[in-house]
Amino acid sequence: AVLYAEGVALYHNGDYNEAIDKFKKVMEGYPLSPFAVDAELLLADAYYASVQYGDAASYYANFISLHPGHPKAAYALFQKGMSYFREVLSIDRDQTTTQKAILAFSDIISLYPTSIYVDKAEGMVVFLRRRLAEREFYIGNFYFKDKKYKGALARFAEILKKYPDAGMSDKALYYIGKSYVGLGEKGLAKDT
């Protein structure tokens, strides 16, 4: 109880590294105490607050897997998604964290449909799916500018197939048509 209280005080004072140390001691030294579960969640929160998003996501995931029925499980899952979201890179970089964030937010919607986090999670999924569509367009446009029309076609078609709700269908279709023109397929271009 003393370690946990010290950790909470340190957390609220913004001394996250010291709080992390206290919460770990509670979890490791007193795993069966009533404070261990709360310490586990606050440990993840402390990592998140200290901008250590990878560690935060890992501890949130651990909390969810060990305590799926806990009243704060939906919160932990939302924070896991936000941890990944905070690490999302620009569209010209790897989008693995974007996909992980989408999975976490989608899990909230399916596993905790009555949660207060569902609306926000749905909004994040829409935003992140559009981001993935923009990445496909970025790559397709790179191929298009380089006159590699077959590669461009594949990327633009991927937008229509995977992200039809991203609001980029018209733009993708336009560039599919232009790519067909570049390949000399005027009939396909006209149809598109």
Tab-separated table of C-alpha atoms in Angstrom:
chain	number	residue	atom	x	y	z
A	1	ALA	CA	0.000	0.000	0.000
A	2	VAL	CA	2.851	2.378	0.841
A	3	LEU	CA	4.706	1.658	-2.428
A	4	TYR	CA	1.507	2.068	-4.411
A	5	ALA	CA	0.643	5.378	-2.696
A	6	GLU	CA	4.169	6.656	-3.326
A	7	GLY	CA	3.887	5.665	-6.968
A	8	VAL	CA	0.537	7.445	-7.363
A	9	ALA	CA	1.947	10.606	-5.746
A	10	LEU	CA	5.002	10.518	-8.025
A	11	TYR	CA	2.780	9.943	-11.051
A	12	HIS	CA	0.560	12.925	-10.226
A	13	ASN	CA	3.644	15.096	-9.664
A	14	GLY	CA	4.953	14.212	-13.126
A	15	ASP	CA	7.905	12.148	-11.874
A	16	TYR	CA	7.059	9.279	-14.198
A	17	ASN	CA	10.324	7.339	-14.064
A	18	GLU	CA	10.205	7.133	-10.277
A	19	ALA	CA	6.506	6.216	-10.443
A	20	ILE	CA	7.325	3.446	-12.928
A	21	ASP	CA	9.884	2.071	-10.483
A	22	LYS	CA	7.359	2.052	-7.610
A	23	PHE	CA	4.604	0.412	-9.685
A	24	LYS	CA	7.008	-2.293	-10.869
A	25	LYS	CA	7.996	-2.999	-7.268
A	26	VAL	CA	4.324	-3.389	-6.323
A	27	MET	CA	3.695	-5.775	-9.226
A	28	GLU	CA	6.831	-7.832	-8.727
A	29	GLY	CA	6.972	-7.840	-4.925
A	30	TYR	CA	3.251	-8.124	-4.175
A	31	PRO	CA	1.544	-9.692	-7.205
A	32	LEU	CA	-1.428	-10.933	-5.173
A	33	SER	CA	-2.079	-7.663	-3.354
A	34	PRO	CA	-5.203	-5.668	-4.228
A	35	PHE	CA	-2.890	-2.884	-5.473
A	36	ALA	CA	-1.085	-4.974	-8.098
A	37	VAL	CA	-3.779	-4.704	-10.808
A	38	ASP	CA	-4.137	-0.936	-10.373
A	39	ALA	CA	-0.347	-0.582	-10.337
A	40	GLU	CA	-0.194	-2.487	-13.621
A	41	LEU	CA	-2.536	-0.037	-15.327
A	42	LEU	CA	-0.863	3.013	-13.794
A	43	LEU	CA	2.487	1.645	-14.947
A	44	ALA	CA	1.214	1.720	-18.528
A	45	ASP	CA	-0.185	5.231	-17.948
A	46	ALA	CA	3.180	6.389	-16.600
A	47	TYR	CA	4.959	5.072	-19.683
A	48	TYR	CA	2.383	6.814	-21.887
A	49	ALA	CA	2.716	10.105	-19.994
A	50	SER	CA	6.504	9.935	-20.280
A	51	VAL	CA	6.239	9.539	-24.071
A	52	GLN	CA	7.529	5.952	-24.020
A	53	TYR	CA	4.741	4.765	-26.281
A	54	GLY	CA	6.161	1.374	-27.218
A	55	ASP	CA	6.456	0.361	-23.568
A	56	ALA	CA	3.039	1.835	-22.825
A	57	ALA	CA	1.400	-0.198	-25.614
A	58	SER	CA	3.081	-3.336	-24.322
A	59	TYR	CA	1.886	-2.816	-20.745
A	60	TYR	CA	-1.646	-1.907	-21.879
A	61	ALA	CA	-1.727	-5.090	-23.988
A	62	ASN	CA	-0.546	-7.123	-21.021
A	63	PHE	CA	-3.214	-5.580	-18.788
A	64	ILE	CA	-5.948	-6.367	-21.323
A	65	SER	CA	-4.822	-9.959	-21.787
A	66	LEU	CA	-4.696	-10.594	-18.039
A	67	HIS	CA	-7.845	-8.647	-17.103
A	68	PRO	CA	-10.267	-8.568	-20.094
A	69	GLY	CA	-13.276	-8.177	-17.793
A	70	HIS	CA	-11.813	-5.370	-15.707
A	71	PRO	CA	-13.919	-2.166	-15.641
A	72	LYS	CA	-10.970	-0.270	-17.164
A	73	ALA	CA	-10.160	-2.833	-19.870
A	74	ALA	CA	-11.784	-0.707	-22.600
A	75	TYR	CA	-9.768	2.291	-21.393
A	76	ALA	CA	-6.559	0.221	-21.523
A	77	LEU	CA	-7.379	-0.930	-25.060
A	78	PHE	CA	-8.098	2.637	-26.163
A	79	GLN	CA	-4.802	3.781	-24.644
A	80	LYS	CA	-3.020	0.935	-26.411
A	81	GLY	CA	-4.415	2.278	-29.686
A	82	MET	CA	-3.402	5.814	-28.754
A	83	SER	CA	0.111	4.597	-27.912
A	84	TYR	CA	0.427	3.231	-31.431
A	85	PHE	CA	-1.229	6.338	-32.869
A	86	ARG	CA	1.389	8.572	-31.220
A	87	GLU	CA	4.090	6.649	-33.086
A	88	VAL	CA	2.458	6.889	-36.524
A	89	LEU	CA	4.968	8.231	-39.006
A	90	SER	CA	4.473	10.362	-42.109
A	91	ILE	CA	2.921	8.654	-45.141
A	92	ASP	CA	6.298	8.184	-46.812
A	93	ARG	CA	7.439	5.948	-43.915
A	94	ASP	CA	6.534	2.479	-42.639
A	95	GLN	CA	2.896	2.278	-41.491
A	96	THR	CA	3.097	-0.731	-39.162
A	97	THR	CA	2.076	1.338	-36.139
A	98	THR	CA	-0.856	2.730	-38.105
A	99	GLN	CA	-2.092	-0.804	-38.734
A	100	LYS	CA	-1.574	-1.756	-35.076
A	101	ALA	CA	-3.555	1.304	-33.988
A	102	ILE	CA	-6.407	0.370	-36.340
A	103	LEU	CA	-6.473	-3.139	-34.871
A	104	ALA	CA	-6.594	-1.812	-31.304
A	105	PHE	CA	-9.383	0.663	-32.081
A	106	SER	CA	-11.305	-2.014	-34.014
A	107	ASP	CA	-10.993	-4.336	-31.021
A	108	ILE	CA	-12.663	-1.723	-28.819
A	109	ILE	CA	-15.592	-1.564	-31.214
A	110	SER	CA	-16.004	-5.339	-31.327
A	111	LEU	CA	-15.071	-6.326	-27.753
A	112	TYR	CA	-16.534	-3.391	-25.817
A	113	PRO	CA	-19.420	-2.098	-27.996
A	114	THR	CA	-21.092	-0.256	-25.109
A	115	SER	CA	-17.913	1.494	-24.006
A	116	ILE	CA	-17.645	5.272	-23.903
A	117	TYR	CA	-14.582	4.896	-26.152
A	118	VAL	CA	-16.425	3.387	-29.134
A	119	ASP	CA	-17.288	6.669	-30.900
A	120	LYS	CA	-13.740	7.986	-30.591
A	121	ALA	CA	-12.341	4.598	-31.701
A	122	GLU	CA	-14.578	4.632	-34.789
A	123	GLY	CA	-13.343	8.110	-35.665
A	124	MET	CA	-9.739	7.012	-35.260
A	125	VAL	CA	-10.279	3.981	-37.512
A	126	VAL	CA	-11.709	6.206	-40.264
A	127	PHE	CA	-8.842	8.694	-39.907
A	128	LEU	CA	-6.149	5.992	-39.935
A	129	ARG	CA	-7.674	4.084	-42.856
A	130	ARG	CA	-7.629	7.304	-44.864
A	131	ARG	CA	-3.986	7.687	-43.916
A	132	LEU	CA	-3.223	4.213	-45.301
A	133	ALA	CA	-5.096	5.109	-48.481
A	134	GLU	CA	-3.025	8.282	-48.761
A	135	ARG	CA	0.121	6.178	-48.437
A	136	GLU	CA	-1.029	3.926	-51.283
A	137	PHE	CA	-1.705	7.019	-53.375
A	138	TYR	CA	1.702	8.476	-52.486
A	139	ILE	CA	3.440	5.323	-53.691
A	140	GLY	CA	1.196	5.018	-56.753
A	141	ASN	CA	1.881	8.624	-57.682
A	142	PHE	CA	5.619	7.986	-57.343
A	143	TYR	CA	5.337	5.137	-59.861
A	144	PHE	CA	3.070	7.233	-62.077
A	145	LYS	CA	5.524	10.138	-62.231
A	146	ASP	CA	8.291	7.643	-63.044
A	147	LYS	CA	6.117	6.279	-65.904
A	148	LYS	CA	5.910	2.852	-64.243
A	149	TYR	CA	2.218	2.619	-64.975
A	150	LYS	CA	1.694	-1.038	-64.034
A	151	GLY	CA	3.025	-0.394	-60.538
A	152	ALA	CA	0.933	2.761	-60.314
A	153	LEU	CA	-2.190	0.852	-61.420
A	154	ALA	CA	-1.684	-1.739	-58.699
A	155	ARG	CA	-1.414	0.927	-55.993
A	156	PHE	CA	-4.381	2.962	-57.199
A	157	ALA	CA	-6.506	-0.193	-57.520
A	158	GLU	CA	-5.511	-1.098	-53.944
A	159	ILE	CA	-7.124	2.132	-52.749
A	160	LEU	CA	-10.414	1.145	-54.392
A	161	LYS	CA	-10.213	-2.413	-53.068
A	162	LYS	CA	-9.041	-1.866	-49.474
A	163	TYR	CA	-10.144	1.693	-48.707
A	164	PRO	CA	-13.349	2.446	-50.640
A	165	ASP	CA	-14.627	4.527	-47.713
A	166	ALA	CA	-11.517	6.741	-47.515
A	167	GLY	CA	-12.930	9.409	-49.840
A	168	MET	CA	-10.221	8.917	-52.448
A	169	SER	CA	-12.070	6.803	-55.021
A	170	ASP	CA	-12.498	9.591	-57.584
A	171	LYS	CA	-8.840	10.546	-57.384
A	172	ALA	CA	-7.742	6.899	-57.655
A	173	LEU	CA	-10.015	6.287	-60.643
A	174	TYR	CA	-8.680	9.380	-62.394
A	175	TYR	CA	-5.102	8.180	-62.022
A	176	ILE	CA	-6.039	4.635	-63.023
A	177	GLY	CA	-7.427	6.116	-66.246
A	178	LYS	CA	-4.284	8.200	-66.791
A	179	SER	CA	-2.136	5.101	-66.153
A	180	TYR	CA	-4.096	3.175	-68.778
A	181	VAL	CA	-3.483	6.031	-71.208
A	182	GLY	CA	0.232	5.767	-70.406
A	183	LEU	CA	0.099	2.045	-71.177
A	184	GLY	CA	-1.724	2.692	-74.474
A	185	GLU	CA	-4.950	1.060	-73.245
A	186	LYS	CA	-7.305	3.786	-74.426
A	187	GLY	CA	-10.432	1.611	-74.174
A	188	LEU	CA	-9.741	0.742	-70.533
A	189	ALA	CA	-8.872	4.360	-69.844
A	190	LYS	CA	-12.181	5.519	-71.326
A	191	ASP	CA	-14.123	2.932	-69.280
A	192	THR	CA	-12.358	4.019	-66.100
